[in-house]
mmCIF file of C-alpha atoms and ligand atoms in Angstrom:
data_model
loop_
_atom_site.group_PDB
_atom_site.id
_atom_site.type_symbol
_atom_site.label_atom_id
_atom_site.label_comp_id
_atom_site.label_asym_id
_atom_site.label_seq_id
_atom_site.Cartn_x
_atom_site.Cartn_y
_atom_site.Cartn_z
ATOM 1 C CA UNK A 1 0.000 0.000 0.000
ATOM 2 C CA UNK A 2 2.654 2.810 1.218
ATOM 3 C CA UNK A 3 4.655 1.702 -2.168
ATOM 4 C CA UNK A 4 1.794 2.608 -4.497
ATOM 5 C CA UNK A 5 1.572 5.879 -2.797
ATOM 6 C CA UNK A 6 5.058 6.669 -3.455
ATOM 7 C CA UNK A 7 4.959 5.188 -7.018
ATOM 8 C CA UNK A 8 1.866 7.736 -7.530
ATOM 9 C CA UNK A 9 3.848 10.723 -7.032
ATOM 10 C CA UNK A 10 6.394 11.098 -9.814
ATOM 11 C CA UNK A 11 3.952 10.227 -12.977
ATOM 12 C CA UNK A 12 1.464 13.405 -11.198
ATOM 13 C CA UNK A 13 3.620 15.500 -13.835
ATOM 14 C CA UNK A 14 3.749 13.478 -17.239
ATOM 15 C CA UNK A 15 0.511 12.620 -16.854
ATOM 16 C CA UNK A 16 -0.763 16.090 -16.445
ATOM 17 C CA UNK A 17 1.036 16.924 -19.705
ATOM 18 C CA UNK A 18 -0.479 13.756 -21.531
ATOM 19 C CA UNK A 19 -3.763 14.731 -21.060
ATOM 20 C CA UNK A 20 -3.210 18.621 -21.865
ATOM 21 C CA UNK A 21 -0.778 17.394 -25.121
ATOM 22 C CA UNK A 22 -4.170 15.524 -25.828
ATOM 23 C CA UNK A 23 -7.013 17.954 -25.574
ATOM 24 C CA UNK A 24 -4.914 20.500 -27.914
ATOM 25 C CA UNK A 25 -4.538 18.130 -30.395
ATOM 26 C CA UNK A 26 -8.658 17.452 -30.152
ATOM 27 C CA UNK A 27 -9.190 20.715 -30.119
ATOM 28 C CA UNK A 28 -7.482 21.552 -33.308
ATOM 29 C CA UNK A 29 -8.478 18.622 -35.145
ATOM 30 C CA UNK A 30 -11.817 20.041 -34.544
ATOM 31 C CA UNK A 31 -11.172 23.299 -34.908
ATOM 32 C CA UNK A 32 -9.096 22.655 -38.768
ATOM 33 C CA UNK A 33 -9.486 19.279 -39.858
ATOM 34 C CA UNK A 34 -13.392 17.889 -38.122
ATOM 35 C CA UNK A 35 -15.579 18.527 -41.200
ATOM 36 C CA UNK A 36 -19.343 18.851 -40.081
ATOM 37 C CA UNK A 37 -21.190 16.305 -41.734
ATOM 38 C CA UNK A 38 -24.945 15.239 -40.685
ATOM 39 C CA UNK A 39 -26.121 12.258 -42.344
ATOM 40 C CA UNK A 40 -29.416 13.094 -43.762
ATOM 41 C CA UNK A 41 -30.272 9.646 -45.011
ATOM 42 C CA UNK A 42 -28.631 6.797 -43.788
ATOM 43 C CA UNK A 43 -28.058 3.928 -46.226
ATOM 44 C CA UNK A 44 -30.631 1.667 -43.927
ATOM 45 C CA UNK A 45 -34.148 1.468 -42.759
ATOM 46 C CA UNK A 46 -35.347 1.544 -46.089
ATOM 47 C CA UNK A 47 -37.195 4.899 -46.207
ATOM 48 C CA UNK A 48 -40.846 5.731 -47.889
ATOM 49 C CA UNK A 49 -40.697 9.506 -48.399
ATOM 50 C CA UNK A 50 -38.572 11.924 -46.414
ATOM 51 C CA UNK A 51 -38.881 15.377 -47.288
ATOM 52 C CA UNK A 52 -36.565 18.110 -46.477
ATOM 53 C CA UNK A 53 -37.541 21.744 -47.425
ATOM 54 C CA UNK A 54 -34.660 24.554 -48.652
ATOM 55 C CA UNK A 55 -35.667 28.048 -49.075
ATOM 56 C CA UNK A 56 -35.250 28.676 -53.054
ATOM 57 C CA UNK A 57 -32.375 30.417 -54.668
ATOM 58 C CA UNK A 58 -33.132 33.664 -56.880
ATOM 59 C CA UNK A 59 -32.406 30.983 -59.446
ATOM 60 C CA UNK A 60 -35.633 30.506 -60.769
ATOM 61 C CA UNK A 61 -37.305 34.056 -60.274
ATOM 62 C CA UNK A 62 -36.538 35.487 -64.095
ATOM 63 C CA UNK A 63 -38.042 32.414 -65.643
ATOM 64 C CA UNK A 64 -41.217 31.920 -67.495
ATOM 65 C CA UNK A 65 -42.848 28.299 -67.078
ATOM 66 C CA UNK A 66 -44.710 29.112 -64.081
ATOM 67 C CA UNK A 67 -47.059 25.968 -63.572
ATOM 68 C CA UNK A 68 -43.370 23.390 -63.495
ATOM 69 C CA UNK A 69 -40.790 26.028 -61.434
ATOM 70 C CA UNK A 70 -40.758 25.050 -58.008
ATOM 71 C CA UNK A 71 -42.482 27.486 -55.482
ATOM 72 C CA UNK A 72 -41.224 25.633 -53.395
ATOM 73 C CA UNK A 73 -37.579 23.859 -53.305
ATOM 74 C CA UNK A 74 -36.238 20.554 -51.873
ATOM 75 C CA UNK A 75 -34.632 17.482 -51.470
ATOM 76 C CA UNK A 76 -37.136 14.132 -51.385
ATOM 77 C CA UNK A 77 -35.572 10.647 -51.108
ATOM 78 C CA UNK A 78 -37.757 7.266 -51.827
ATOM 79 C CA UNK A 79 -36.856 3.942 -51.585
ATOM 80 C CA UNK A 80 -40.372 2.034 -52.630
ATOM 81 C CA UNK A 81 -40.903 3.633 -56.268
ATOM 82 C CA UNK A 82 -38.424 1.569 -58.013
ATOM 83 C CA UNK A 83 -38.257 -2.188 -57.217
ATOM 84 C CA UNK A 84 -35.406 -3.686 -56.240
ATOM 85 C CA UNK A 85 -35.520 -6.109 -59.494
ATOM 86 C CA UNK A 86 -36.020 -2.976 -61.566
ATOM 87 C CA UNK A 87 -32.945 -2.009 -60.326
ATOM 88 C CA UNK A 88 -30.849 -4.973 -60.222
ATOM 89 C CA UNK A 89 -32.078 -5.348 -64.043
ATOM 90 C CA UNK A 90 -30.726 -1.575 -64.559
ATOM 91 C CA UNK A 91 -27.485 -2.218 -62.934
ATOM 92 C CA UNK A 92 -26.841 -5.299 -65.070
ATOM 93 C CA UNK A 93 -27.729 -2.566 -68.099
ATOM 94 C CA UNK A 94 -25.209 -0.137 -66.500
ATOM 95 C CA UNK A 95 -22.193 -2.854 -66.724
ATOM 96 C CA UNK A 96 -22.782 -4.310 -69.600
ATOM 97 C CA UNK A 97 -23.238 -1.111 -71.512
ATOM 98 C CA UNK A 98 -19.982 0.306 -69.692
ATOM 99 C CA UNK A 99 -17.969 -2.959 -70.530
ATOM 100 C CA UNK A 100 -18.118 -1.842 -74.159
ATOM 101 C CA UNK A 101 -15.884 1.556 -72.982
ATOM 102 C CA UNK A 102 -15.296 2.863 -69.633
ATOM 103 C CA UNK A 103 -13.019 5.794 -69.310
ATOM 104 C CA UNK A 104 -8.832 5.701 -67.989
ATOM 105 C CA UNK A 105 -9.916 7.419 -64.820
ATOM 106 C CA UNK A 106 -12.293 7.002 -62.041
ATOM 107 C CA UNK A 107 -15.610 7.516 -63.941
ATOM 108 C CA UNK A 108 -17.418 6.466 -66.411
ATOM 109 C CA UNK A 109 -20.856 7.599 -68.302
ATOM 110 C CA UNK A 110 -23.204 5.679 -70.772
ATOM 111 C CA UNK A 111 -25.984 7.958 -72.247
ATOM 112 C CA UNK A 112 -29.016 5.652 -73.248
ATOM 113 C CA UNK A 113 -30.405 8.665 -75.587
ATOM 114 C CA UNK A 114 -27.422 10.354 -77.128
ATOM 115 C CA UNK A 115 -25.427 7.029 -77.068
ATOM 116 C CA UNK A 116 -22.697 8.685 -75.589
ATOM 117 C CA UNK A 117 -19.731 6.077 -73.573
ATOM 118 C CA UNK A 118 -17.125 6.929 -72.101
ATOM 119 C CA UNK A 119 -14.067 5.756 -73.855
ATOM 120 C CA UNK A 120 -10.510 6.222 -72.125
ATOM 121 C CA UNK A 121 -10.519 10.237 -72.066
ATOM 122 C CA UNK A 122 -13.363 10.689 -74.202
ATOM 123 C CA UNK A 123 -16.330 9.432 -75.570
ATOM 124 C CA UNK A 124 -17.499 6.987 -78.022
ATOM 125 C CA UNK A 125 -21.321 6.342 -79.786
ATOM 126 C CA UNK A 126 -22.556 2.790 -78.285
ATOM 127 C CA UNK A 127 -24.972 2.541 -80.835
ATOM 128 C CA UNK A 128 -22.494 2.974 -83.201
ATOM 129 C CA UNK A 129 -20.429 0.637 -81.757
ATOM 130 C CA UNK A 130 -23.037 -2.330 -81.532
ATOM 131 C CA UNK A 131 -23.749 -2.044 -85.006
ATOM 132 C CA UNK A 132 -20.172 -1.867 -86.104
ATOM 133 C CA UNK A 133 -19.415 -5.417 -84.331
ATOM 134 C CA UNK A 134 -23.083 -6.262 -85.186
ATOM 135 C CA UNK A 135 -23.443 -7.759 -81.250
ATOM 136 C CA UNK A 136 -27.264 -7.466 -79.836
ATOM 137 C CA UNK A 137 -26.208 -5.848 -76.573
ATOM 138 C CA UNK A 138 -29.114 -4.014 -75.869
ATOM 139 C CA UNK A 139 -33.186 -6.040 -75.568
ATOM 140 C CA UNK A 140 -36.492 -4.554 -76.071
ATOM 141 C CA UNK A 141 -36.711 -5.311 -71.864
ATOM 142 C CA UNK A 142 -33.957 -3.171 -70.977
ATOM 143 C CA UNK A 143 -35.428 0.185 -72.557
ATOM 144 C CA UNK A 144 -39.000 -0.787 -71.427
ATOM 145 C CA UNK A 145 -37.694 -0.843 -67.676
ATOM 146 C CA UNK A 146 -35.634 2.256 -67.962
ATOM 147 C CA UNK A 147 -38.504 3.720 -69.513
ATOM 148 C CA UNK A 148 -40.758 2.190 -66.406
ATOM 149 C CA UNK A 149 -38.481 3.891 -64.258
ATOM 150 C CA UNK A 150 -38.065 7.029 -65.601
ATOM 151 C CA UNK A 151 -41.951 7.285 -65.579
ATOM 152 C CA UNK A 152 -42.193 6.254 -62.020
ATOM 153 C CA UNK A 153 -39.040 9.338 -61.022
ATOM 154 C CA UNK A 154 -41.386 11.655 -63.657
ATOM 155 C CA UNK A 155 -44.818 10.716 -61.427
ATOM 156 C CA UNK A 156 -42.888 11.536 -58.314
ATOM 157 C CA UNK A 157 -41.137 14.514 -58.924
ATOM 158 C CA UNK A 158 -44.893 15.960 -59.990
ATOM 159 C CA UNK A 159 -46.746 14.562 -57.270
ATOM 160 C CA UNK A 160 -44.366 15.993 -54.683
ATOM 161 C CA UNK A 161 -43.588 19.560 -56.771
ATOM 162 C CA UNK A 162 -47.541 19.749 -57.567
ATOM 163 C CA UNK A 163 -46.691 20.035 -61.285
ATOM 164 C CA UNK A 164 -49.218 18.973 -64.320
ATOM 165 C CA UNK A 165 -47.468 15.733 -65.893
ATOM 166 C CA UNK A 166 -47.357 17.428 -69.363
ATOM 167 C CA UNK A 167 -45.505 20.430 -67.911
ATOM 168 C CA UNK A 168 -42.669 18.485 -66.667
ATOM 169 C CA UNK A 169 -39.788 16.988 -69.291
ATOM 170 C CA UNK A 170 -37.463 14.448 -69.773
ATOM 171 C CA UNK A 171 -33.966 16.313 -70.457
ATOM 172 C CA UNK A 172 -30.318 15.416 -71.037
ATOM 173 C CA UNK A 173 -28.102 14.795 -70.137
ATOM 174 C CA UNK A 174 -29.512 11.899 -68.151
ATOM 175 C CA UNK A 175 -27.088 8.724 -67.944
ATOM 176 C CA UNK A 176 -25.787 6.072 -65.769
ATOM 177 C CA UNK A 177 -22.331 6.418 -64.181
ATOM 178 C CA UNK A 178 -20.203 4.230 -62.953
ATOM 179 C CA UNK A 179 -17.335 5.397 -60.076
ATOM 180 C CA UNK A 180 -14.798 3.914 -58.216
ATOM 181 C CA UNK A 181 -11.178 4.968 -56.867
ATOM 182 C CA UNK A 182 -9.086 4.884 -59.754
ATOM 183 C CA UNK A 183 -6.832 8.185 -60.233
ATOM 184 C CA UNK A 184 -8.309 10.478 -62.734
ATOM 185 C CA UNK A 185 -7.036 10.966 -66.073
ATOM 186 C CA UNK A 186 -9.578 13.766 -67.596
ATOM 187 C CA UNK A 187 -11.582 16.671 -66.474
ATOM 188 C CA UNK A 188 -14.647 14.092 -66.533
ATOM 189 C CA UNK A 189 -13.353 11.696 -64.055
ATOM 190 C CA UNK A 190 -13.527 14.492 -61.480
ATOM 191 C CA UNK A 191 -17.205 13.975 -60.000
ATOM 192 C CA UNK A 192 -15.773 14.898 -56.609
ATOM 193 C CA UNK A 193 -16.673 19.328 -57.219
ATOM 194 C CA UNK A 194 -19.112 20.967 -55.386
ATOM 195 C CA UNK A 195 -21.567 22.136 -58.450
ATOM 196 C CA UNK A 196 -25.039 23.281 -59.237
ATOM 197 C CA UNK A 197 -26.871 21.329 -61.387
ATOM 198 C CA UNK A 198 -28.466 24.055 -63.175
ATOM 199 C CA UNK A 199 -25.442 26.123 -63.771
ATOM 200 C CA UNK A 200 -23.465 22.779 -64.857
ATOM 201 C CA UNK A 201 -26.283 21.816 -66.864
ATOM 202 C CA UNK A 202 -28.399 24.795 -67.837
ATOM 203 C CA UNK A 203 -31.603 23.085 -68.876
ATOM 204 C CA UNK A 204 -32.015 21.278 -65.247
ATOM 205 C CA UNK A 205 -34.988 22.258 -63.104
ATOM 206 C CA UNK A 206 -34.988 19.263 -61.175
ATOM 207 C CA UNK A 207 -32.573 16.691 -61.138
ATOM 208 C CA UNK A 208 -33.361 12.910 -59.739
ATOM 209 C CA UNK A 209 -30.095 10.010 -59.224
ATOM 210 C CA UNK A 210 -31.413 6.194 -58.617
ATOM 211 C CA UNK A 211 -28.838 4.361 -56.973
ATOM 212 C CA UNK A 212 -27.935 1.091 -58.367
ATOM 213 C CA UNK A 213 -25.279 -0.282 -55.306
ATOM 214 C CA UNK A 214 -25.517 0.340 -51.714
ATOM 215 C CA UNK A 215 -23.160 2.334 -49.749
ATOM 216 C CA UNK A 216 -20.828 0.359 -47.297
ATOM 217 C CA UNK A 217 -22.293 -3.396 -49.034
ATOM 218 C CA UNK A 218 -21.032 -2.552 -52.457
ATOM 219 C CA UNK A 219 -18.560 0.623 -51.769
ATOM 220 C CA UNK A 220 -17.318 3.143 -49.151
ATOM 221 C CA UNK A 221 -16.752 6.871 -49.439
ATOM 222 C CA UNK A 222 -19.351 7.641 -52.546
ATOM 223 C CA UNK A 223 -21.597 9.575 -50.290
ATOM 224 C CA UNK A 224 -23.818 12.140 -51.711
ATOM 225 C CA UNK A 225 -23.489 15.171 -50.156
ATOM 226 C CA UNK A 226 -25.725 18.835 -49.820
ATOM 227 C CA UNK A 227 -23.044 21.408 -49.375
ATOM 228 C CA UNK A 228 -25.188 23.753 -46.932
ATOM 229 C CA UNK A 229 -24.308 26.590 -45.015
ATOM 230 C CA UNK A 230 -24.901 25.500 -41.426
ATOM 231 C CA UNK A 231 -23.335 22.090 -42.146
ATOM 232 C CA UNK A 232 -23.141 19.530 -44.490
ATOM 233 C CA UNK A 233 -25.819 16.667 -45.496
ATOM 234 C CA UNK A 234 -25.594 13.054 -46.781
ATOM 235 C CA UNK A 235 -27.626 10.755 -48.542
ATOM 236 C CA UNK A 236 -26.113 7.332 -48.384
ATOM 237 C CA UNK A 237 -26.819 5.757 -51.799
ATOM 238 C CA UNK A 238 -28.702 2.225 -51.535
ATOM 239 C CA UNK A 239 -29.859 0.196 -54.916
ATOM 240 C CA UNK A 240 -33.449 0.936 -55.535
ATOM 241 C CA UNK A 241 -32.894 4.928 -53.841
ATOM 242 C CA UNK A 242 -34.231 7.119 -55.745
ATOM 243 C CA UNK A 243 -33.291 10.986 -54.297
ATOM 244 C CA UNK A 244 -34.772 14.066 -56.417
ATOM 245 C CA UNK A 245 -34.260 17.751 -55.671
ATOM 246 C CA UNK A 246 -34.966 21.217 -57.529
ATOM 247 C CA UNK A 247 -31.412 21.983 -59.139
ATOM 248 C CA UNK A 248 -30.571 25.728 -58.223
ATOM 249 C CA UNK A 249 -28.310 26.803 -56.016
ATOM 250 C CA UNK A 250 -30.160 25.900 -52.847
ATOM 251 C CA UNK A 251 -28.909 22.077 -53.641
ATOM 252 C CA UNK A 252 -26.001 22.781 -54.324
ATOM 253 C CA UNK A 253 -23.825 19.409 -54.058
ATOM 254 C CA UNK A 254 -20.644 17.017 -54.558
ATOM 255 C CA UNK A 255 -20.108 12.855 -54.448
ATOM 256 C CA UNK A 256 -17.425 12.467 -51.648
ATOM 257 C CA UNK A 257 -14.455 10.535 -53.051
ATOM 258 C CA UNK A 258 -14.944 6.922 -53.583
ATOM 259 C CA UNK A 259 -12.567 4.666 -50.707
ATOM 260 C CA UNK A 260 -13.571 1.206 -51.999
ATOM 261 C CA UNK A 261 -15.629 -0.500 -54.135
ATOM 262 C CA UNK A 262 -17.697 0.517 -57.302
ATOM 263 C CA UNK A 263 -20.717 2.784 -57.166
ATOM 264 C CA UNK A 264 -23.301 2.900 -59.990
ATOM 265 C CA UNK A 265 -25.799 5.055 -60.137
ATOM 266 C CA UNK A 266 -28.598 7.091 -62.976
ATOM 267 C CA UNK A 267 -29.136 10.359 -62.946
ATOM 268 C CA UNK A 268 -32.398 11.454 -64.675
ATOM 269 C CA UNK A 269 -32.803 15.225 -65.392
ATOM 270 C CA UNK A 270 -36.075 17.323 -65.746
ATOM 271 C CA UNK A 271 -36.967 20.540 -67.232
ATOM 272 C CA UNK A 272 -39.480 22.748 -67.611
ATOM 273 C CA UNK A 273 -38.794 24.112 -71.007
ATOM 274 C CA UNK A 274 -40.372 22.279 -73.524
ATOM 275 C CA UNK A 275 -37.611 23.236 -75.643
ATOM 276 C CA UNK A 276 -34.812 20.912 -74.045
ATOM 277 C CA UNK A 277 -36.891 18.131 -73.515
ATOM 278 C CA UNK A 278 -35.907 14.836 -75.193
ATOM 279 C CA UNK A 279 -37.496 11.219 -76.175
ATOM 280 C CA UNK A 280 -37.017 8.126 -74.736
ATOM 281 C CA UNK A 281 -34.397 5.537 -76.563
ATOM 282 C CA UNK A 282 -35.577 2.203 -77.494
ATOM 283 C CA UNK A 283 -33.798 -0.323 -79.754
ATOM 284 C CA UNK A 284 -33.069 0.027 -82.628
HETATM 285 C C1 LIG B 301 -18.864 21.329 -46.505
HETATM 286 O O1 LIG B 301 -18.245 20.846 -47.657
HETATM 287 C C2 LIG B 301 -17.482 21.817 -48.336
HETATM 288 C C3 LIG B 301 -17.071 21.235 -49.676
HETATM 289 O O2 LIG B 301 -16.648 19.929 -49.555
HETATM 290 C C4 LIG B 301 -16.317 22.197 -47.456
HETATM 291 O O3 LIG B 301 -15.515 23.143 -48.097
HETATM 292 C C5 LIG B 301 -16.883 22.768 -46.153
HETATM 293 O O4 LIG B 301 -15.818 23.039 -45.265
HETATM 294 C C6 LIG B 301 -17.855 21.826 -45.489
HETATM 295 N N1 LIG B 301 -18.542 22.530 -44.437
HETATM 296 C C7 LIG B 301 -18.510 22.126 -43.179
HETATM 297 C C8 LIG B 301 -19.247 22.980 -42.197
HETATM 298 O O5 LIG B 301 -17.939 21.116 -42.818
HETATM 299 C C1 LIG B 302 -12.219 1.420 -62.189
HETATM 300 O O1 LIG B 302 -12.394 2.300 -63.255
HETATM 301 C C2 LIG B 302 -11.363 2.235 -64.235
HETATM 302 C C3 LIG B 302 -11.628 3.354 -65.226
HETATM 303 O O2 LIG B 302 -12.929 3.350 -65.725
HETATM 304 C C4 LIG B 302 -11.361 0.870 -64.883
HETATM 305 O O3 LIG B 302 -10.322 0.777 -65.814
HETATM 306 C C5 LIG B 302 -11.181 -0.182 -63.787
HETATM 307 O O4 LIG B 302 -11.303 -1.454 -64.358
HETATM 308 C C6 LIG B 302 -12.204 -0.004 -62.702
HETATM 309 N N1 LIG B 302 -11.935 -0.909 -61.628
HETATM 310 C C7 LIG B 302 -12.894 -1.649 -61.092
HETATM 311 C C8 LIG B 302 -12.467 -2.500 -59.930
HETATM 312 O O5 LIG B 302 -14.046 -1.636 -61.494
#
């Protein structure tokens, strides 16, 4: 007993500088390095409808169109409009499409309407492609889901936004992507940027992604992520999410650097000008 006591004494000192060495560096972790991320949407319980109201940028207040501009502005994330087999089916779509191309760097696009693919660091015409090496890549199923799909985002994004369905349009570009870590070659493997859809894009009003993999199953890092002024949001990606929200600068947004894994997603744009709206694809 008297030993301990004695032993006690000399570490008094050292320890007192331990702990003080330690709270600085806590503090200025937080203080420099501790970015302040709320996760809006965790990647599980499966979620029916969450709805998260932004005040609307001036972004919309010059334009005409006034039955599909948002009065008000959002983010809305469901997990029950697209089935899960709808989505598997699209996934298995996404690769096969992208094993035709695939850019050099971390990510790659395939445009079901333009054709575009990404093709080491640029892009190629799919359709061209297919009927240069006469393969039949693409069935009649495949476009009928996407189309399914896209219908059910289009439904959804009116119902919530309280637009007529024939005010609302289809726009481009809308594609699937395909991420994962691999160093970037181009300017378009960079999907990492803070951006507004509507300035990136110009014809977005409202943009919609459907996730095809699942965050932390599938890949890590990949989150999606509101860049807000009292903090930053997720929304972990989960196949079969769908996440839609009006594109001006009250959304604006960045994917966090992939860690691991592969991430697939589609992101299916909307406008209210009938002038940039375009068709469906089908086979052909
Ligand atoms: C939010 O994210 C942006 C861009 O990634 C970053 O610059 C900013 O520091 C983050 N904000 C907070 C409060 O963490
Ligand atoms: C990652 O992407 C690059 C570029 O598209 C591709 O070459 C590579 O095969 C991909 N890796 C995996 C594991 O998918």
């Amino acid at each position: 007993m008297k030993n301990h006591k004695k032993l006690d004494k000399p570490y008094t000192v050292p320890c007192i500088i331990a702990v003080n060495i330690g709270l600085i560096a806590v503090i200025y972790w937080w203080v420099f390095h501790h970015e302040n991320i709320e996760t809006l949407v965790p990647v599980s319980p499966n979620v029916d409808r969450l709805i998260f109201q932004v005040p609307c940028s001036k972004d919309y207040n010059l334009e005409d169109f006034e039955d599909c501009k948002p009065k008000k502005c959002g983010r809305v994330v469901m997990d029950n409009i697209v089935s899960k087999e709808d989505a598997r089916h699209l996934l298995m779509v996404a690769k096969k499409g992208l094993a035709l191309g695939g850019s050099n760097g971390g990510a790659s696009i395939l445009d079901l309407h333009s054709g575009a693919l990404s093709k080491d660091n640029s892009f190629i015409n799919i359709y061209r492609l297919i009927e240069d090496q006469q393969i039949n890549l693409l069935s009649e199923t495949d476009f009928s889901i996407y189309r399914k799909v896209k219908n059910s985002i289009h439904e959804a994004i009116t119902r919530e936004f309280k637009i007529p369905k024939n005010k609302l349009f289809l726009t481009k570009p809308t594609f699937f992507s395909r991420m994962n870590m691999t160093e970037a070659k181009s300017i378009h493997d960079e999907y990492w940027h803070g951006h507004v859809d509507k300035e990136t894009y110009g014809s977005f009003h409202y943009t919609a992604l459907l996730y095809l993999s699942t965050y932390k199953e599938d890949f890590t890092g990949g989150r999606f992520i509101f860049i807000d002024k009292d903090g930053n949001k997720t929304v972990e990606p989960r196949l079969g999410r769908v996440s839609f929200f009006t594109s001006g600068h009250e959304n604006l947004h960045r994917v966090e650097r992939l860690i691991s894994g592969v991430r697939y997603a589609i992101t299916v744009a909307f406008t209210c000008d009938p002038k940039h709206s375009i068709t469906d694809p089908t086979a052909q």
